Amino acid sequence: MDIYLLLLALLASTLCFASAGDIVHQDDKSPKRPGCDNNFVLVKVPTWVDGIEDIEYVGVGARFGRTLESKEKDANKTKLVLADPPDLCQPPKFKFNRDVILVHRGNCSFTTKAKIAELANASAILIINTHTELLKMVCEPNETDVHIHIPAVMLPQDAGGSLKNYMQNSSEVSVQLYSPERPLVDVAEVFLWLMAVGTILGASYWSAWSAREIEIEQDKLLKDGLDDLTHADGVPSTGVVNINTTSAILFVVIASCFLVMLYKLMSAWFMDVLVVLFCIGGIEGLQTCLVALLSCFRWFQHAGESFIKLPFVGAVSHLTMAVSPFCIVFAVIWAIHRRVSFAWIGQDILGIALIITVLQIVHVPNLKVGTVLLSCAFLYDIFWVFVSKLWFKDSVMIVVARGDKSGEDGIPMLLKIPRMFDPWGGYSIIGFGDIILPGLLVTFALRYDWLTKKNLRTGYFLWAMTAYGLGLLITYVALNLMDGHGQPALLYIVPFTLGTFLTLGKKRGELKALWTRGEPESPCPHVQLQQQPS
C-alpha cells in the first residue's frame, strides 16, 4: 500500500489553486477604449414567473453599456419581453416600455443589438449565448467611440432557453439585474491556509517523532549487540520510501502525463474512477492516522501491538482491524453523498489524512533531492497553468481542477472550503501537490533538527514552516489581485521555502552537509563493522 500512496500523491500533484464560479472564456486581447472600458463582472439575474419567484441565473456584463447596481435593494424588478426579430439586428416592430429585452446571439455585433434596444426604449438587454458557458462581450475592432447607456448582459444557452419557453407559454416573466461585489478576502481562505499549514505541521512532528524512535531503537539494539538488527541487505526496516534525484524528476514527468490524461478523459465516468481511487487512498490514510493516534493511549496499546495473520494481507494489528470498518463506511458515505452542500467536510478529512500519511511514508533524504523535486515542480506548475494555453487553448491544470465536463464541482484530490461571505458562492481550493511537495522539504527540516539536537532558533524547521506559510499567504494575495482566477501556488511557495533553506544553510556553513547527506547517519554502519569477523 505504500507504493499505492506514492502513486496517489503523484496524481495529487497535478493540482493547483483554482476558483469555482469564474467565467470560462477569457478575452484579454480586446483593449479598453472610450465607451468600451467596463470591467467584466458576473451578474445575478433573479426571475419571477407570473409573480412567483423562480430560478436565479448568472450572466456576465459586457465591456460596454451602463454598469449595474451592486446591491439587490437598488436594482429594479422589470418585465422581460422577447425581441422581434429574435436577433434584434433590425429595429423591432414596437417600442418597449422600459422593459428588459431577451435577444438571441448572432447575425450582427453585440453593440448593434444594444444600440437598437436602447433606441427602442429598452432598459437593458439580455443576450442568449449559443453555448452553456459564459462569454465576455466586447466591442468590434473598428468601433472607436461607443455610446451605449443601457446594461448588456450575456446569459448561457440553457438559462435563456428556459426564460424564452416561459414567455412563449404566455407566462409573464420579470427579472432583476445586479452585480454584487466580492469581498477582498473571504474567511474561507483563512481557514484553508490554517488547514494547509496545520497539515504540514502535524505531518512534520509525526515524521520527526518516528525518525527519533527508530534512532533510539537502533541505539538500544547496538548497545545490546543484537545480531538481528538488520535484514540480509543490512538496511533496517522502517517502512519509509526515500526519493532520489532520478525519481524526483520522473515524479514530475509522470505527473504531467497524468495531468494530460485527466484533461483528455475528463467525463462523468472518469470522475467516478477518480472518486474510487481517492476513497481507497483516503481509507488507507485515515486508517493509518487513527491507528497511530489511538496507539498513544494506554487503553489501545495492547490492541495495537497484538497481530492476526490474514490471507493475502499478512500480519494486521487488532486495532487496525477495529478501525478499518469505520474508515471504509466513512469513505463510502462521502462518495455516495459527495454532491451535498456539506460533503466538503468529509473530503477534507480524507484528504488531510492521506496527505499526512504520504508525508510520513515518503521522505526526501537530503536537500539535493528536495531542491531537484521542488525546482521541477516549480516549472511544472507554471507550465501547466500558463504556458499550456498555447497548445491546448485552455489552462490544463485549472480545467482539470475544476472538473470540467464531469458534471461535478471539481475533482476530489484537493482540499476545499465554501466561500462563506462571497455572494457568488463557490469554493476556495488547494491541490494536494501544493501541500505534499513543499511538505516533503519541511518534514525533512524537522527530522534533521531533531536528529542533530538543534533547537527551533538554530534549526531549519521553524524557518521552513514560516516560509511555507508566507508563500501560501502571497498566493492568496495574488489570487485576489487576479480576480479569483486560478494561480500556480508553487510559483510563490517554492521560492520562499527552498530559498529560505538554501540561504540559511549557506549562511551557517552547513549547506554541504544538508546537500549531500542531510539526515545524520544512523548507527547501522557501525553495527555492520562490529559484526564482521576480525
XYZ file of C-alpha atoms in Angstrom:
534
model
C 0.000 0.000 0.000
C 2.995 2.323 0.474
C 3.634 2.305 -3.277
C -0.026 2.993 -3.939
C 0.069 6.028 -1.656
C 3.130 7.265 -3.504
C 1.308 6.971 -6.821
C -1.715 8.718 -5.397
C 0.471 11.552 -4.166
C 1.840 11.752 -7.702
C -1.658 12.041 -9.069
C -2.495 14.693 -6.481
C 0.454 16.819 -7.518
C -1.345 17.614 -10.783
C -3.471 20.191 -8.988
C -3.087 23.837 -8.073
C -5.192 26.706 -6.880
C -8.405 27.287 -8.782
C -11.695 29.047 -8.153
C -15.190 27.728 -8.746
C -17.749 30.002 -10.387
C -15.368 32.042 -12.527
C -16.041 32.886 -16.171
C -14.928 30.151 -18.538
C -13.863 32.149 -21.584
C -11.396 34.986 -21.168
C -10.980 37.899 -23.572
C -7.712 39.618 -22.753
C -6.980 40.521 -26.385
C -9.605 43.276 -26.685
C -8.172 46.535 -25.295
C -10.284 49.040 -23.415
C -11.276 52.237 -25.238
C -13.803 55.070 -24.694
C -17.301 53.681 -24.256
C -15.952 50.121 -24.150
C -13.959 50.078 -20.927
C -16.148 48.278 -18.383
C -14.638 45.600 -16.187
C -16.132 42.184 -16.828
C -18.407 41.300 -13.902
C -20.724 38.444 -13.047
C -24.383 39.436 -12.909
C -27.131 37.921 -10.799
C -30.440 37.545 -12.628
C -33.233 36.509 -10.217
C -36.523 35.796 -12.036
C -40.246 35.791 -11.272
C -42.768 33.794 -13.323
C -46.368 35.023 -13.028
C -45.370 36.830 -9.841
C -43.822 33.760 -8.190
C -40.087 33.802 -7.502
C -38.242 31.301 -9.696
C -34.630 30.402 -10.532
C -31.749 32.855 -10.126
C -29.435 32.769 -13.143
C -25.898 34.080 -13.542
C -24.753 36.158 -16.505
C -21.745 38.302 -17.381
C -21.745 42.029 -18.037
C -20.400 43.417 -21.315
C -17.365 45.635 -21.837
C -19.800 48.360 -22.996
C -23.021 49.848 -21.628
C -24.096 51.202 -18.244
C -22.750 49.432 -15.184
C -25.193 47.626 -12.919
C -26.100 48.253 -9.293
C -24.070 46.288 -6.752
C -26.873 45.870 -4.182
C -30.074 43.926 -4.691
C -32.190 46.574 -2.955
C -31.104 49.192 -5.519
C -31.976 47.044 -8.572
C -35.415 47.406 -10.166
C -37.709 44.457 -10.838
C -38.535 44.786 -14.552
C -40.708 42.941 -17.066
C -38.849 40.725 -19.579
C -40.001 40.628 -23.221
C -38.917 38.689 -26.303
C -37.250 40.540 -29.141
C -38.940 40.639 -32.532
C -36.959 39.902 -34.666
C -35.296 37.434 -32.243
C -31.723 38.518 -33.060
C -32.621 42.256 -32.896
C -30.345 43.088 -35.808
C -33.151 45.332 -37.130
C -35.414 47.764 -35.255
C -38.347 45.999 -33.525
C -41.930 46.467 -34.654
C -42.981 48.119 -31.392
C -41.350 50.365 -28.804
C -40.699 48.997 -25.328
C -41.904 50.458 -22.061
C -38.510 50.415 -20.314
C -38.628 46.610 -20.390
C -35.668 44.243 -20.351
C -35.386 42.588 -23.767
C -34.296 38.995 -24.394
C -32.280 38.583 -27.616
C -30.630 35.717 -29.494
C -26.922 35.929 -30.271
C -25.792 36.072 -33.915
C -26.116 37.854 -37.311
C -24.793 41.214 -36.041
C -22.487 42.608 -33.391
C -23.304 42.844 -29.692
C -23.057 46.621 -29.790
C -25.510 46.808 -32.719
C -28.102 44.832 -30.726
C -27.574 47.054 -27.678
C -27.910 50.291 -29.721
C -31.149 49.081 -31.335
C -32.525 48.023 -27.914
C -31.686 51.425 -26.443
C -33.336 53.291 -29.329
C -36.435 51.106 -28.839
C -36.680 52.310 -25.187
C -35.472 49.080 -23.531
C -33.975 49.426 -20.044
C -31.494 46.554 -20.519
C -30.654 43.767 -22.960
C -30.092 40.072 -22.166
C -28.322 38.172 -24.946
C -28.615 34.365 -25.073
C -25.305 32.639 -25.819
C -25.119 29.731 -28.266
C -23.318 27.616 -25.617
C -23.818 26.809 -21.940
C -20.686 28.743 -20.920
C -20.478 32.444 -20.189
C -18.819 34.547 -22.892
C -17.434 38.049 -22.470
C -18.965 40.570 -24.876
C -16.615 43.161 -26.373
C -16.802 45.910 -28.991
C -15.897 45.378 -32.625
C -12.278 46.227 -33.611
C -13.415 49.112 -35.851
C -15.601 50.706 -33.162
C -13.556 53.553 -31.685
C -16.182 55.517 -29.759
C -19.179 53.603 -28.382
C -22.098 55.341 -26.658
C -24.491 52.827 -25.109
C -26.385 53.778 -21.948
C -28.241 50.563 -21.045
C -26.733 47.454 -19.397
C -25.897 44.482 -21.636
C -25.664 41.004 -20.096
C -24.823 37.620 -21.623
C -26.806 34.582 -20.407
C -25.858 30.941 -21.003
C -27.896 28.996 -23.531
C -29.837 26.896 -21.014
C -30.851 29.916 -18.898
C -32.002 31.920 -21.937
C -33.888 28.919 -23.298
C -35.822 28.472 -20.046
C -36.868 32.121 -19.936
C -37.898 32.032 -23.585
C -40.066 28.938 -23.045
C -41.901 30.612 -20.165
C -42.788 33.646 -22.273
C -43.805 31.553 -25.292
C -46.225 29.728 -22.972
C -47.915 33.055 -22.161
C -46.289 33.444 -18.747
C -45.258 36.881 -17.536
C -41.589 36.947 -16.574
C -39.831 39.661 -14.564
C -36.123 39.943 -13.847
C -33.760 41.900 -11.661
C -30.162 42.699 -12.664
C -27.398 43.477 -10.197
C -23.723 42.650 -9.730
C -22.681 42.229 -6.064
C -19.015 42.787 -5.290
C -16.840 40.035 -3.900
C -15.129 40.646 -0.544
C -11.424 41.403 -0.781
C -10.632 38.415 1.477
C -13.033 35.611 2.355
C -12.868 33.797 5.698
C -12.669 30.526 3.754
C -9.166 31.447 2.597
C -8.057 31.961 6.198
C -9.346 28.533 7.207
C -7.815 26.890 4.134
C -4.453 28.488 4.996
C -4.730 27.117 8.540
C -5.641 23.658 7.193
C -2.644 23.526 4.845
C -0.153 24.831 7.422
C -1.627 22.639 10.177
C -1.446 19.532 7.969
C 2.262 20.034 7.276
C 2.892 20.875 10.946
C 1.231 17.668 12.141
C 2.902 15.533 9.477
C 6.328 17.023 10.312
C 6.110 16.196 14.004
C 4.860 12.686 13.314
C 7.656 12.083 10.809
C 10.323 13.500 13.160
C 8.979 11.533 16.115
C 9.084 8.301 14.112
C 12.647 9.042 12.945
C 13.759 9.660 16.524
C 12.045 6.491 17.767
C 13.865 4.497 15.087
C 17.179 6.047 16.140
C 16.529 5.253 19.821
C 15.622 1.673 18.955
C 18.756 1.292 16.855
C 20.908 2.692 19.661
C 19.336 0.221 22.070
C 19.942 -2.695 19.731
C 23.506 -1.505 19.165
C 24.215 -1.493 22.886
C 22.634 -4.918 23.313
C 24.806 -6.226 20.459
C 21.926 -7.977 18.745
C 22.797 -9.720 15.532
C 19.304 -9.497 14.067
C 19.303 -5.716 13.847
C 19.319 -5.658 10.101
C 17.956 -7.672 7.267
C 20.130 -9.568 4.844
C 20.929 -6.408 2.903
C 21.900 -4.571 6.070
C 19.119 -1.974 5.867
C 16.704 -1.558 8.770
C 13.016 -1.934 8.012
C 11.459 1.475 8.614
C 8.524 1.457 6.169
C 9.867 4.661 4.595
C 10.237 5.345 0.863
C 13.207 7.636 0.140
C 13.082 9.670 -3.073
C 16.304 10.020 -5.072
C 17.197 12.601 -7.713
C 16.083 10.435 -10.644
C 12.734 9.581 -9.079
C 12.202 13.277 -8.226
C 12.494 14.173 -11.921
C 10.373 11.197 -13.015
C 7.818 12.177 -10.387
C 7.118 15.443 -12.215
C 7.309 13.905 -15.705
C 4.776 11.198 -14.846
C 2.603 13.792 -13.098
C 2.471 15.703 -16.400
C 1.315 12.546 -18.175
C -1.385 12.059 -15.518
C -2.483 15.661 -15.967
C -2.854 15.364 -19.747
C -4.728 12.076 -19.309
C -7.120 13.741 -16.859
C -7.590 16.663 -19.250
C -8.352 14.427 -22.235
C -10.502 11.843 -20.458
C -12.412 14.094 -18.064
C -16.038 12.969 -18.065
C -18.694 11.666 -15.685
C -17.438 8.077 -15.776
C -13.812 9.105 -15.358
C -14.779 11.231 -12.367
C -16.265 8.093 -10.790
C -12.915 6.356 -11.278
C -11.131 9.248 -9.539
C -13.613 9.110 -6.663
C -12.935 5.381 -6.184
C -9.159 5.944 -6.223
C -9.492 8.819 -3.779
C -11.628 6.711 -1.448
C -9.092 3.866 -1.454
C -6.248 6.259 -0.642
C -8.391 8.126 1.892
C -9.334 4.892 3.683
C -5.673 3.882 3.961
C -4.666 7.360 5.132
C -7.470 7.690 7.682
C -6.815 4.181 8.991
C -3.081 4.856 9.406
C -3.680 8.164 11.204
C -6.342 6.750 13.538
C -4.234 3.718 14.476
C -1.218 5.938 15.207
C -3.354 8.344 17.256
C -5.169 5.674 19.266
C -1.924 3.820 19.943
C -0.807 6.811 22.026
C -3.474 5.935 24.609
C -2.806 3.217 27.152
C -6.201 1.577 26.590
C -5.389 0.801 22.952
C -1.710 -0.122 23.237
C -2.298 -3.858 23.603
C -4.668 -3.928 20.606
C -2.068 -2.041 18.572
C 0.754 -4.424 19.499
C -1.109 -7.725 19.034
C -1.461 -9.064 15.500
C -3.524 -11.502 13.488
C -2.446 -13.104 10.222
C -4.836 -12.678 7.288
C -4.671 -14.361 3.875
C -3.143 -12.194 1.114
C -2.597 -9.380 3.623
C -0.229 -10.735 6.248
C 0.016 -9.602 9.858
C -2.545 -6.955 10.832
C -2.977 -5.494 14.308
C -6.235 -5.925 16.171
C -6.518 -2.129 16.394
C -6.281 -1.844 12.619
C -8.995 -4.488 12.262
C -11.233 -2.499 14.608
C -10.644 0.848 12.875
C -10.913 -0.341 9.253
C -14.736 -0.765 9.094
C -15.241 2.800 10.343
C -12.825 4.180 7.714
C -14.485 2.218 4.913
C -18.002 3.287 5.921
C -16.873 6.918 6.250
C -15.382 6.945 2.732
C -18.370 5.155 1.168
C -20.863 7.562 2.764
C -18.841 10.514 1.472
C -18.688 9.028 -2.053
C -22.461 8.470 -2.158
C -23.345 11.912 -0.792
C -20.416 13.899 -2.203
C -22.728 16.324 -4.021
C -24.486 17.619 -0.894
C -23.513 21.045 0.412
C -21.555 19.829 3.452
C -19.708 16.951 1.723
C -16.544 19.081 1.598
C -16.018 18.254 5.292
C -15.654 14.523 4.575
C -13.465 15.220 1.538
C -11.125 17.391 3.623
C -10.888 14.792 6.407
C -9.973 12.028 3.960
C -7.606 14.348 2.083
C -5.748 15.573 5.178
C -5.353 12.014 6.472
C -3.972 10.917 3.101
C -1.523 13.847 2.903
C -0.230 13.235 6.448
C 0.254 9.534 5.702
C 2.107 10.266 2.461
C 4.426 12.720 4.244
C 5.031 10.091 6.909
C 5.925 7.387 4.387
C 7.684 9.362 1.621
C 10.916 11.191 2.559
C 13.484 13.342 0.803
C 16.845 12.129 2.218
C 18.754 15.376 1.672
C 18.484 18.933 0.417
C 19.769 17.998 -3.033
C 16.776 15.777 -3.744
C 14.418 18.353 -2.231
C 15.869 21.090 -4.454
C 15.528 18.989 -7.614
C 11.964 17.960 -6.738
C 10.720 21.452 -5.910
C 12.540 23.095 -8.827
C 10.915 20.681 -11.281
C 7.536 21.162 -9.595
C 8.000 24.953 -9.794
C 8.469 24.799 -13.589
C 5.712 22.189 -13.897
C 3.169 24.401 -12.137
C 3.973 27.454 -14.262
C 3.863 25.463 -17.492
C 0.530 23.746 -16.923
C -1.217 26.861 -15.605
C 0.077 29.498 -18.036
C 2.081 28.035 -20.939
C -0.304 25.148 -21.649
C -2.813 27.674 -23.057
C -0.617 27.992 -26.164
C -1.025 24.290 -27.048
C -4.392 23.316 -25.551
C -6.248 26.682 -25.697
C -7.031 26.142 -22.001
C -5.115 26.252 -18.763
C -4.894 22.467 -18.466
C -4.333 22.391 -14.723
C -7.238 24.702 -13.906
C -9.605 22.852 -16.255
C -8.694 19.577 -14.523
C -9.023 21.074 -11.039
C -12.470 22.443 -11.909
C -13.558 19.057 -13.237
C -14.951 20.495 -16.479
C -17.152 18.103 -18.494
C -17.506 15.838 -15.440
C -20.779 17.233 -14.112
C -19.224 17.829 -10.685
C -17.753 20.832 -8.903
C -14.076 19.868 -9.055
C -12.211 16.588 -8.721
C -11.735 15.060 -5.246
C -7.916 15.331 -4.979
C -7.972 18.726 -3.299
C -8.910 20.457 -0.060
C -11.754 22.931 -0.285
C -13.897 25.212 1.856
C -17.025 27.068 0.678
C -16.676 30.837 0.411
C -18.632 31.970 3.426
C -19.243 35.648 2.684
C -18.945 35.616 -1.089
C -22.307 36.420 -2.735
C -21.228 34.260 -5.684
C -20.579 31.200 -3.555
C -18.124 28.631 -4.876
C -15.098 27.189 -3.084
C -11.580 28.186 -2.181
C -9.410 25.186 -3.038
C -5.832 23.984 -2.875
C -4.384 20.923 -4.588
C -2.700 18.121 -2.685
C 0.556 18.768 -4.531
C 0.777 22.298 -3.110
C 0.903 20.744 0.366
C 2.731 17.458 -0.251
C 5.668 18.722 -2.333
C 6.794 21.608 -0.083
C 5.737 19.480 2.890
C 8.432 16.933 1.995
C 11.082 19.630 2.482
C 9.538 20.962 5.704
C 9.285 17.482 7.267
C 12.924 16.847 6.287
C 13.855 20.055 8.137
C 12.279 18.925 11.416
C 13.767 15.410 11.172
C 17.192 16.951 10.634
C 16.755 19.352 13.562
C 15.710 16.605 15.966
C 18.391 14.145 14.949
C 21.127 16.817 15.193
C 19.751 18.120 18.518
C 19.060 21.613 17.158
C 16.551 23.908 18.829
C 13.947 25.966 16.989
C 16.149 29.060 16.705
C 19.274 27.320 15.418
C 17.435 24.720 13.367
C 15.694 24.869 9.987
C 12.133 23.748 10.671
C 10.779 26.985 12.143
C 12.161 28.988 9.219
C 10.933 26.493 6.605
C 7.473 26.366 8.189
C 7.276 30.167 8.335
C 8.434 30.422 4.716
C 5.727 27.989 3.595
C 3.057 29.974 5.443
C 4.237 33.238 3.874
C 4.418 31.687 0.403
C 0.873 30.399 0.762
C -0.269 33.806 2.012
C 1.284 35.520 -1.023
C -0.559 33.005 -3.215
C -3.876 34.143 -1.743
C -2.937 37.782 -2.273
C -2.149 37.027 -5.935
C -5.388 35.048 -6.228
C -7.422 38.059 -5.105
C -5.461 40.519 -7.219
C -6.120 38.305 -10.265
C -9.881 38.486 -9.610
C -10.099 34.914 -8.338
C -8.547 33.244 -11.382
C -6.507 30.123 -10.618
C -2.892 30.616 -9.604
C 0.049 28.159 -9.539
C 0.680 28.076 -5.793
C 4.171 26.606 -6.163
C 5.174 29.713 -8.114
C 5.111 31.545 -4.775
C 5.696 28.736 -2.262
C 8.861 27.212 -3.763
C 10.976 30.419 -3.791
C 10.019 31.084 -0.169
C 10.636 27.597 1.259
C 13.570 26.466 -0.876
C 15.161 29.923 -0.935
C 14.989 30.179 2.861
C 16.514 26.716 3.326
C 19.392 27.320 0.893
C 20.145 30.791 2.260
C 20.232 29.612 5.879
C 22.376 26.580 5.028
C 24.854 28.752 3.146
C 24.992 31.368 5.899
C 25.563 28.762 8.635
C 28.161 26.835 6.646
C 26.028 23.672 6.730
C 24.889 23.642 3.116
C 27.298 20.873 2.075
C 26.123 18.580 4.878
C 22.478 19.298 4.088
C 23.054 18.894 0.362
C 24.948 15.614 0.293
C 23.900 13.831 3.443
C 21.012 15.584 5.120
C 19.794 13.380 7.906
C 22.634 12.232 10.199
C 23.930 8.757 9.559
C 22.285 6.019 11.598
C 24.410 3.691 13.741
C 23.668 0.818 11.369
C 27.020 1.022 9.501
C 28.859 0.718 12.808
C 26.828 -2.363 13.684
C 27.846 -3.976 10.402
C 31.521 -3.292 11.154
C 31.226 -4.881 14.582
C 29.621 -7.958 13.124
C 32.480 -8.582 10.712
C 34.999 -11.196 11.890
C 38.398 -9.833 12.874
